[in-house]
mmCIF file of C-alpha atoms in Angstrom:
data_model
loop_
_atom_site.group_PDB
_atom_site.id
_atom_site.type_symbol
_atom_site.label_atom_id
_atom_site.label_comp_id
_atom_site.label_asym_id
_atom_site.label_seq_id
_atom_site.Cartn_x
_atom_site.Cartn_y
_atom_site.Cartn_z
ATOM 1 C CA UNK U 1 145.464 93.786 85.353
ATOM 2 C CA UNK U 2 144.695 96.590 88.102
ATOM 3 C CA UNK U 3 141.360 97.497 90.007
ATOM 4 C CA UNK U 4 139.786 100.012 89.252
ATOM 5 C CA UNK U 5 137.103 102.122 91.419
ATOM 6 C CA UNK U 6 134.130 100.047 90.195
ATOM 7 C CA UNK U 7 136.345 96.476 91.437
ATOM 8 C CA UNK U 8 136.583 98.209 94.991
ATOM 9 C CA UNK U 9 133.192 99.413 95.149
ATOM 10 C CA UNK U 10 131.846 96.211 93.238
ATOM 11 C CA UNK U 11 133.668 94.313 96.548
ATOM 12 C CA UNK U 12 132.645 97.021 99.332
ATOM 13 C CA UNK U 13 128.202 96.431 98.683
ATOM 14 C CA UNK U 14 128.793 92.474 98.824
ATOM 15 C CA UNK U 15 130.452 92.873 102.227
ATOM 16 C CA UNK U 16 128.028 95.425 103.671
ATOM 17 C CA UNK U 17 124.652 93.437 101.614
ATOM 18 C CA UNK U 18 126.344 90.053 101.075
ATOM 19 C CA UNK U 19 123.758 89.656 98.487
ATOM 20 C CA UNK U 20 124.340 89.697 94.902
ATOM 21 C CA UNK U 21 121.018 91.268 93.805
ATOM 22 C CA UNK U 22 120.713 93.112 96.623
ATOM 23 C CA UNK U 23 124.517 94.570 95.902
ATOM 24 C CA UNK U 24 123.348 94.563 91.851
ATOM 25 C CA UNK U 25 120.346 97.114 93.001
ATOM 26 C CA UNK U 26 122.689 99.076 94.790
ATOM 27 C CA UNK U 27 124.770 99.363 91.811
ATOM 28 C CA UNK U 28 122.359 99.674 89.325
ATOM 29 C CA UNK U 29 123.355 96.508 87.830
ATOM 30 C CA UNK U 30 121.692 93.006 87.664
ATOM 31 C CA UNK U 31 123.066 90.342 90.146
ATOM 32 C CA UNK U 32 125.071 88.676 87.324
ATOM 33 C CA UNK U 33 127.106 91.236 86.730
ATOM 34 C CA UNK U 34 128.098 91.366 90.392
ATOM 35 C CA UNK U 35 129.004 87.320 90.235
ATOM 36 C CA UNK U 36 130.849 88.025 87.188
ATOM 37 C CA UNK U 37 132.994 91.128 88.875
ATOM 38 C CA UNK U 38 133.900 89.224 91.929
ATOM 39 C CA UNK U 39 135.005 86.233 89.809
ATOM 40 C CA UNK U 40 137.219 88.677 87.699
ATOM 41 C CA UNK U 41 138.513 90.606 90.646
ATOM 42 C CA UNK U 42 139.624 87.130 92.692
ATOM 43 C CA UNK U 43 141.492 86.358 90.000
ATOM 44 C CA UNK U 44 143.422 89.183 89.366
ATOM 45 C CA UNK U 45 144.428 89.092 93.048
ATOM 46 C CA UNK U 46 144.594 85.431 92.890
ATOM 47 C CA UNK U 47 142.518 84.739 96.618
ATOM 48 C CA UNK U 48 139.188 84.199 97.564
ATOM 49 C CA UNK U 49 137.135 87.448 98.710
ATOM 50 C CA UNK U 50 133.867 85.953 99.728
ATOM 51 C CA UNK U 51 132.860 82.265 101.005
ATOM 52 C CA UNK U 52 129.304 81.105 99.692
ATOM 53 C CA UNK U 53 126.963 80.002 102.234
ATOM 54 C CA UNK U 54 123.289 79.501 102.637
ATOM 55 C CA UNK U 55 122.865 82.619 104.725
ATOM 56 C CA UNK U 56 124.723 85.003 102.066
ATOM 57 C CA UNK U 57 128.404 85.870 100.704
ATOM 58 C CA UNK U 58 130.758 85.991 103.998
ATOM 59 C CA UNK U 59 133.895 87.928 103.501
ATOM 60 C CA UNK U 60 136.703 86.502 103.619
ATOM 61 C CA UNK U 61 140.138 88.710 105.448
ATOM 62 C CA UNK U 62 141.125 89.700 101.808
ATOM 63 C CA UNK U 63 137.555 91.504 101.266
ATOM 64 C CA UNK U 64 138.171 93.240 104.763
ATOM 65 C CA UNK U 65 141.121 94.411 103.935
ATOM 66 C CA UNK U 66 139.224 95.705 100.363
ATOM 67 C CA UNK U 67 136.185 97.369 101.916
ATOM 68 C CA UNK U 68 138.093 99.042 104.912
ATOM 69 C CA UNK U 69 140.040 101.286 102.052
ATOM 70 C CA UNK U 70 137.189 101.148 99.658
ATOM 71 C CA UNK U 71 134.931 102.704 102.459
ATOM 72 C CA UNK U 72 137.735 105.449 102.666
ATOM 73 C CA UNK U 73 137.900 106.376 99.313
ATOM 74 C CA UNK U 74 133.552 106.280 99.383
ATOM 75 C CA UNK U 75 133.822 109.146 102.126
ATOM 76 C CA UNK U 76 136.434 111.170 100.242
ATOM 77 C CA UNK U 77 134.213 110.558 96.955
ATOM 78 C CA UNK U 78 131.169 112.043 98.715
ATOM 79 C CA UNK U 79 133.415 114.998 100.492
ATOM 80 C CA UNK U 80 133.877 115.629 96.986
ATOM 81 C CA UNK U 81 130.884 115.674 95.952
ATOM 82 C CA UNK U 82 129.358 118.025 98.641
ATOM 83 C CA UNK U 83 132.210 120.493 98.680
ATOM 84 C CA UNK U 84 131.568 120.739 94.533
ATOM 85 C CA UNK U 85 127.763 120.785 94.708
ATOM 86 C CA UNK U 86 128.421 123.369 97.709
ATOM 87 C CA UNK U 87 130.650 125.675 95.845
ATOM 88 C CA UNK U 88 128.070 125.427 92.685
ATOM 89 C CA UNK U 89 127.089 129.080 91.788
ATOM 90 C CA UNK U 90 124.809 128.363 89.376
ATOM 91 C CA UNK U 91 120.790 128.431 89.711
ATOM 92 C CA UNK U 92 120.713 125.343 86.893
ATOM 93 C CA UNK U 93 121.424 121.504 87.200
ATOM 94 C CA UNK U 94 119.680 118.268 89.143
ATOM 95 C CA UNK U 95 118.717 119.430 92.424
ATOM 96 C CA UNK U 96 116.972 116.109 94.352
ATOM 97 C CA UNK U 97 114.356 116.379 96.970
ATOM 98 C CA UNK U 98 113.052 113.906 99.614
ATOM 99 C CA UNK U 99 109.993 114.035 101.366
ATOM 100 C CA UNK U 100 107.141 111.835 102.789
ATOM 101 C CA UNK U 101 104.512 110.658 99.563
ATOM 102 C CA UNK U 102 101.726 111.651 101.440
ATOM 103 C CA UNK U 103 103.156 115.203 102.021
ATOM 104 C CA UNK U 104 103.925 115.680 98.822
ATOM 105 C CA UNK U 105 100.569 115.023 97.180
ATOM 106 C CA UNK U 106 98.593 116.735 100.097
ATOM 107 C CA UNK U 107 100.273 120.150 100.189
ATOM 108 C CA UNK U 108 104.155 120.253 98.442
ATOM 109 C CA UNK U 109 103.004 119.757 94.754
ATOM 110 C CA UNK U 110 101.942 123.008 94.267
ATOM 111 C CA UNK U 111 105.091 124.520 95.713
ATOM 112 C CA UNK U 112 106.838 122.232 93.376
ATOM 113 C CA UNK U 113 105.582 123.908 90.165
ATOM 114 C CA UNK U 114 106.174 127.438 91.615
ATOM 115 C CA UNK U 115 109.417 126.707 92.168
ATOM 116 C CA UNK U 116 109.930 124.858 89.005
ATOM 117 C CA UNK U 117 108.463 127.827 86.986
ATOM 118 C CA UNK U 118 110.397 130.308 89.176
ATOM 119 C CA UNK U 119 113.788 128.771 88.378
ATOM 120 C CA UNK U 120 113.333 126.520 85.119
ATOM 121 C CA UNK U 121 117.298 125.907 84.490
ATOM 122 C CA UNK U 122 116.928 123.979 87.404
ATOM 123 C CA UNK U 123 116.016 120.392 87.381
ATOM 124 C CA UNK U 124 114.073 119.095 90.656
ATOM 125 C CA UNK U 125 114.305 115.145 91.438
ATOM 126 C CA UNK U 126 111.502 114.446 93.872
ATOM 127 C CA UNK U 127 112.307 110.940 95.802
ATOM 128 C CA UNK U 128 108.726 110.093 97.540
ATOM 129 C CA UNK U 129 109.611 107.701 99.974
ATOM 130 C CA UNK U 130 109.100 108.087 104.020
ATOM 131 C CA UNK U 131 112.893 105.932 104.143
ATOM 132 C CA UNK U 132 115.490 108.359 105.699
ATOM 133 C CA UNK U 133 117.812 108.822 103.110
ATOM 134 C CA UNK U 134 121.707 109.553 103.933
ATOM 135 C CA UNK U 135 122.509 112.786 103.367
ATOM 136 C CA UNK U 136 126.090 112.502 103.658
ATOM 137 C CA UNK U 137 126.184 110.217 100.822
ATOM 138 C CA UNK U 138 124.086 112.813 98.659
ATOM 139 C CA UNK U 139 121.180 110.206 98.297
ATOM 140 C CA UNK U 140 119.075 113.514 98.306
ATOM 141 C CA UNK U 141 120.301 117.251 98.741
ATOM 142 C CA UNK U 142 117.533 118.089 100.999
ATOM 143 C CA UNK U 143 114.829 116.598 102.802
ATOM 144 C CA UNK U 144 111.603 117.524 104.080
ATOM 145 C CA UNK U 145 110.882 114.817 107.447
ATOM 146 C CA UNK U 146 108.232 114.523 109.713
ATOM 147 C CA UNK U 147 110.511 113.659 112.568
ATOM 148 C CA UNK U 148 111.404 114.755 116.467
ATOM 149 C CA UNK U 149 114.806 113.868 115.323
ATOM 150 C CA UNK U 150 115.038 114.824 112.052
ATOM 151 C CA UNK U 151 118.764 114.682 111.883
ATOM 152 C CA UNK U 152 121.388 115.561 114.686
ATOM 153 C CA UNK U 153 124.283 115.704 112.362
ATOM 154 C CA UNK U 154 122.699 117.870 109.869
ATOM 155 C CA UNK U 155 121.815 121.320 109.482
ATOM 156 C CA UNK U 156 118.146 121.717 109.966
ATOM 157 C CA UNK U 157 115.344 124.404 110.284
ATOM 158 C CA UNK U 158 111.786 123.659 111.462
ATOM 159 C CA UNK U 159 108.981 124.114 108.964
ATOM 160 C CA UNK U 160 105.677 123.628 110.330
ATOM 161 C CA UNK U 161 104.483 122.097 114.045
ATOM 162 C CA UNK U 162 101.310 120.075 113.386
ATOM 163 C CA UNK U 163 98.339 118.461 115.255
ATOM 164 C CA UNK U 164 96.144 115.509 114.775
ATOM 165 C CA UNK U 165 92.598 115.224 115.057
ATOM 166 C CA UNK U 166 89.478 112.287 113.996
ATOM 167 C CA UNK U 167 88.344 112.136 109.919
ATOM 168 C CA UNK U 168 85.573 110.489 108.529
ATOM 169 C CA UNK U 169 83.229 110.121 105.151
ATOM 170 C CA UNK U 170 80.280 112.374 105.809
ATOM 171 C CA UNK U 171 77.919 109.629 106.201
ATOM 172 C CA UNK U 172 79.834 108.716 109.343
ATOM 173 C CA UNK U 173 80.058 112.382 110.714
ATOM 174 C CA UNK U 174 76.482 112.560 110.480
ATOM 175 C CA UNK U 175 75.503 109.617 112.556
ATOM 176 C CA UNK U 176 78.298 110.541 115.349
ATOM 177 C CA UNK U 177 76.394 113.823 115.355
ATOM 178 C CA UNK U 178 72.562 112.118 115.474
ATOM 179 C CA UNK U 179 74.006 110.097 118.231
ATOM 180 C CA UNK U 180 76.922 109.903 119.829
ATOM 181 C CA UNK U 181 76.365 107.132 122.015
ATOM 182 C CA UNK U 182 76.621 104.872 119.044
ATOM 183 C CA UNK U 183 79.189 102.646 118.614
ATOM 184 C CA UNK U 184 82.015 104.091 116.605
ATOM 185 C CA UNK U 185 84.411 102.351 114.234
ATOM 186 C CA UNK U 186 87.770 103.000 113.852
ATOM 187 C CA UNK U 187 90.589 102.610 111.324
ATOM 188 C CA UNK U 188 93.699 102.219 113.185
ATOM 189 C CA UNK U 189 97.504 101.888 112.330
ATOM 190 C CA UNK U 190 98.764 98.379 112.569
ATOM 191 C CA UNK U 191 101.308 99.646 115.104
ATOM 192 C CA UNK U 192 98.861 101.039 117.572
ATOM 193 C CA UNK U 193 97.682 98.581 120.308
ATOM 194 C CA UNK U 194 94.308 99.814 121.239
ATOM 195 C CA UNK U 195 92.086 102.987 120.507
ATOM 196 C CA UNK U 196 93.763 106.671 121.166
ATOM 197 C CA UNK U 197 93.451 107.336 124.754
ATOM 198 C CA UNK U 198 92.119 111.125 124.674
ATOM 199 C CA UNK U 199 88.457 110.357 122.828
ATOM 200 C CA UNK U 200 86.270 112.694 124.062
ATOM 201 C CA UNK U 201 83.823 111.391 126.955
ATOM 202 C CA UNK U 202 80.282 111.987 125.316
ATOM 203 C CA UNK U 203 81.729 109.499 122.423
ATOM 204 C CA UNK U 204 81.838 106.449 125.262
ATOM 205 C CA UNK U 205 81.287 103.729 122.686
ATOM 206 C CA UNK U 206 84.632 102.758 120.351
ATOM 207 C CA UNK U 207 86.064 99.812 118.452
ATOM 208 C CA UNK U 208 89.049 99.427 116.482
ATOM 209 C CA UNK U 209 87.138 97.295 113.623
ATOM 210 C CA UNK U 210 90.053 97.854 110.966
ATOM 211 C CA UNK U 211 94.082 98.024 110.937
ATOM 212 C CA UNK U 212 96.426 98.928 107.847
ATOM 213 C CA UNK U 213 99.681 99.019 108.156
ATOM 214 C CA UNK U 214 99.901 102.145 105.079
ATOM 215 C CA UNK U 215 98.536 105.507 105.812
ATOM 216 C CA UNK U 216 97.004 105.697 102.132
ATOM 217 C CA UNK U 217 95.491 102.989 102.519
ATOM 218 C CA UNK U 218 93.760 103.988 106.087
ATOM 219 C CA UNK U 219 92.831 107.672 104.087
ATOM 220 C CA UNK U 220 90.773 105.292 101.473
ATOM 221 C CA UNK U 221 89.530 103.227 103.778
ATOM 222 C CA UNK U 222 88.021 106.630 105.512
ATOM 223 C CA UNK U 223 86.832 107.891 102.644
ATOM 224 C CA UNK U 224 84.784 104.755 101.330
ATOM 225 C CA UNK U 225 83.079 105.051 104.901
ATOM 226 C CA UNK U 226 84.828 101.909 106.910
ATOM 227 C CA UNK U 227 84.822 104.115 110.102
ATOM 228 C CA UNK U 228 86.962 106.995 111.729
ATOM 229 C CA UNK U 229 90.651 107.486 111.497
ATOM 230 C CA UNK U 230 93.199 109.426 113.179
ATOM 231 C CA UNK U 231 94.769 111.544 110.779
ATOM 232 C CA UNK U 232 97.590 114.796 110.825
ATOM 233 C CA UNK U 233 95.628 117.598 110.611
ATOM 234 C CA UNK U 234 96.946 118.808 106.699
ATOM 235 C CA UNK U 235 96.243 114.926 105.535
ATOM 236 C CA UNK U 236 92.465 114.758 106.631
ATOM 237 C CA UNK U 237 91.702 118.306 105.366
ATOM 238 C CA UNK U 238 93.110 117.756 101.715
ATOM 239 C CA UNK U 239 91.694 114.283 101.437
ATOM 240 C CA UNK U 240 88.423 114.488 99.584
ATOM 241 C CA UNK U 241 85.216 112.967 100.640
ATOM 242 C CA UNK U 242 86.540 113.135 104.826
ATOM 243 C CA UNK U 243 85.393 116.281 107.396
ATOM 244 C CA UNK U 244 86.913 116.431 110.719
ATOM 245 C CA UNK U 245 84.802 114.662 113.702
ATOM 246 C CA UNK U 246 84.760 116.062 117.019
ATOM 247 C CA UNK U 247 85.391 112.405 118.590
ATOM 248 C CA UNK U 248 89.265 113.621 119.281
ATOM 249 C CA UNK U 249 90.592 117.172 120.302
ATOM 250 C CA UNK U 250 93.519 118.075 118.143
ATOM 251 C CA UNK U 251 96.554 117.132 119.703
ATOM 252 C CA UNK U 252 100.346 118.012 118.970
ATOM 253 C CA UNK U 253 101.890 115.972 116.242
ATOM 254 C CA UNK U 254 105.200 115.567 114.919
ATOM 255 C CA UNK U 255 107.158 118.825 113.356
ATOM 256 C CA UNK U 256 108.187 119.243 109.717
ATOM 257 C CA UNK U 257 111.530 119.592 108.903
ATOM 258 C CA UNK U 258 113.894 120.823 106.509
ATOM 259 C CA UNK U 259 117.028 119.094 106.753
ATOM 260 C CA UNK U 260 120.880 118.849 104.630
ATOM 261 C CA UNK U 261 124.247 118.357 104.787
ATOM 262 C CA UNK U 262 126.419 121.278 106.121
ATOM 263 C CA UNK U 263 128.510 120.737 103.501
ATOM 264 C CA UNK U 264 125.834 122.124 100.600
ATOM 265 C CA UNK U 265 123.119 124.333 102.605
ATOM 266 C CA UNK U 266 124.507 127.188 101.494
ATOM 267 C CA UNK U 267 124.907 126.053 98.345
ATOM 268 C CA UNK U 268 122.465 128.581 95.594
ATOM 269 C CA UNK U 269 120.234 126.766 94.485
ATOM 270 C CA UNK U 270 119.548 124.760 97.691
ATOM 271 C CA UNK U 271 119.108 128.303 99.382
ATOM 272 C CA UNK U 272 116.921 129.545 96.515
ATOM 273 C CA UNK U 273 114.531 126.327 97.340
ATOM 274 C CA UNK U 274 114.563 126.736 100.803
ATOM 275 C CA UNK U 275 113.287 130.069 101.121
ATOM 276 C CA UNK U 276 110.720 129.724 98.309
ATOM 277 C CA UNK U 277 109.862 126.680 100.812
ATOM 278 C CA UNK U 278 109.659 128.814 103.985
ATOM 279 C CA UNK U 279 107.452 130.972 102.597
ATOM 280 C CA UNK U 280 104.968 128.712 101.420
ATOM 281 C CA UNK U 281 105.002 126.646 104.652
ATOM 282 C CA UNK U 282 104.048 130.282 106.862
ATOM 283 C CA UNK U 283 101.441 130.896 104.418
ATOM 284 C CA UNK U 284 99.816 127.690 104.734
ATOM 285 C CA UNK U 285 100.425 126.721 108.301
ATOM 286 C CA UNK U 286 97.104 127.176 108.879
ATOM 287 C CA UNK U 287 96.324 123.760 107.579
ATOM 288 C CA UNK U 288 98.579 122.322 110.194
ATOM 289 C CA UNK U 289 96.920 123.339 113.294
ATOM 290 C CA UNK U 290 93.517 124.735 114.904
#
């Protein structure tokens, strides 16, 4: 009995997850499975692949020797795959998008539909998820990061610069604005050691009284009136129930980027969302800065 691309592939995710279920999710299969392939494949080839221990599956030479040329015939298999989806003509087919949740639900939707109603053979996969997904592997075909490094391998083209400023419920704003020498509560990111260090002098009274370690979560905590948070300018103006408080000067924030493989940006379709995206992004960009 010969392998076949799933065996090699099936034997490549254990050595780079040495997990079953983590290699199952990878695969789209349920860990199982996985024990059942690598039991098949070690006896075809009649040697042991992988050595059970309590820290995970270790490798054995043999597997090595597998995953080295399975990891060659993965890159060739994506080549592929770019070169095709780059050569595509057609305005029609999957066409899968990445970008931040909160971006999305803040200010891409809308540009979603147009696009969607503009090219309806077309069939948009949105992946919502702040990970960086690999580009060379076609995990998306473009992505839309907040990022100063958005991607030095890729081609790119800046979207939007961006500032931050201070959000809170309206009950808050209007006590800051009775007094400001009260003490003022602040929401802050679990990552952040102490308050921001520009706060405006005739706000000399702050406390960090809450930390999240999820933006949406510090947005609702905002908006049921827990205290102030530091927010990207675009995110505190489309959440409902916050205003802007003059407790922090907008400062520079991270750039928005549009980001893909060389391999497909000049593929149709990706082209057709791309500008359809640039031109949204200048119209709004307002919402980005003062």
């Amino acid at each position: 009995m010969r392998l076949n691309w799933d065996d090699y592939q099936t034997v490549l995710m254990l050595v780079r997850h040495q997990s079953l279920s983590r290699t199952g999710q990878e695969l789209g299969v349920n860990y199982t499975t996985i024990a059942r392939r690598i039991k098949r494949i070690e006896e075809t080839l009649g040697t042991l692949l992988f050595e059970k221990t309590p820290d995970g599956y270790v490798p054995t030479a043999a597997a090595g020797i597998i995953a080295e040329g399975a990891t060659e015939m993965e890159q060739v298999s994506h080549k592929l795959q770019r070169d095709l989806l780059g050569a595509d003509p057609k305005l029609s087919g999957p066409l899968t998008i990445t970008a931040p949740q909160l971006l999305i639900a803040h200010f891409l939707a809308p540009m979603l539909a147009q696009f969607s109603e503009a090219y309806p053979l077309i069939e948009l996969r949105i992946l919502a998820t702040n990970k960086i997904l690999d580009m060379t592997r076609l995990e998306a075909d473009l992505a839309i990061r907040i990022s100063d490094s958005p991607g030095d391998t890729l081609k790119g083209r800046r979207l939007l610069t961006q500032q931050t400023a201070s959000f809170a419920s309206r009950k808050w704003a209007e006590r800051i604005q009775q007094d400001p020498s009260e003490m003022i509560d602040w929401i802050a990111y679990t990552k952040h050691s102490g308050l921001p260090n520009d706060i405006e002098p005739e706000f000399p009274n702050n406390r960090i009284k809450f930390r999240f370690n999820d933006m949406v979560a510090m947005v609702g905590a905002a908006q049921a009136g827990l205290g102030v948070v530091r927010l990207p300018l675009f995110l505190g103006r489309g959440s409902a129930e916050l205003v802007q408080v003059p407790v922090l000067p907008p400062r520079p924030y991270t750039d928005v980027w549009v980001v893909g493989h060389d391999d497909v940006w000049k593929a149709p379709k990706l082209r057709a969302f791309r500008d359809m995206l640039v031109t949204y992004c200048k119209e709004h960009r307002a919402l980005f800065v003062e």
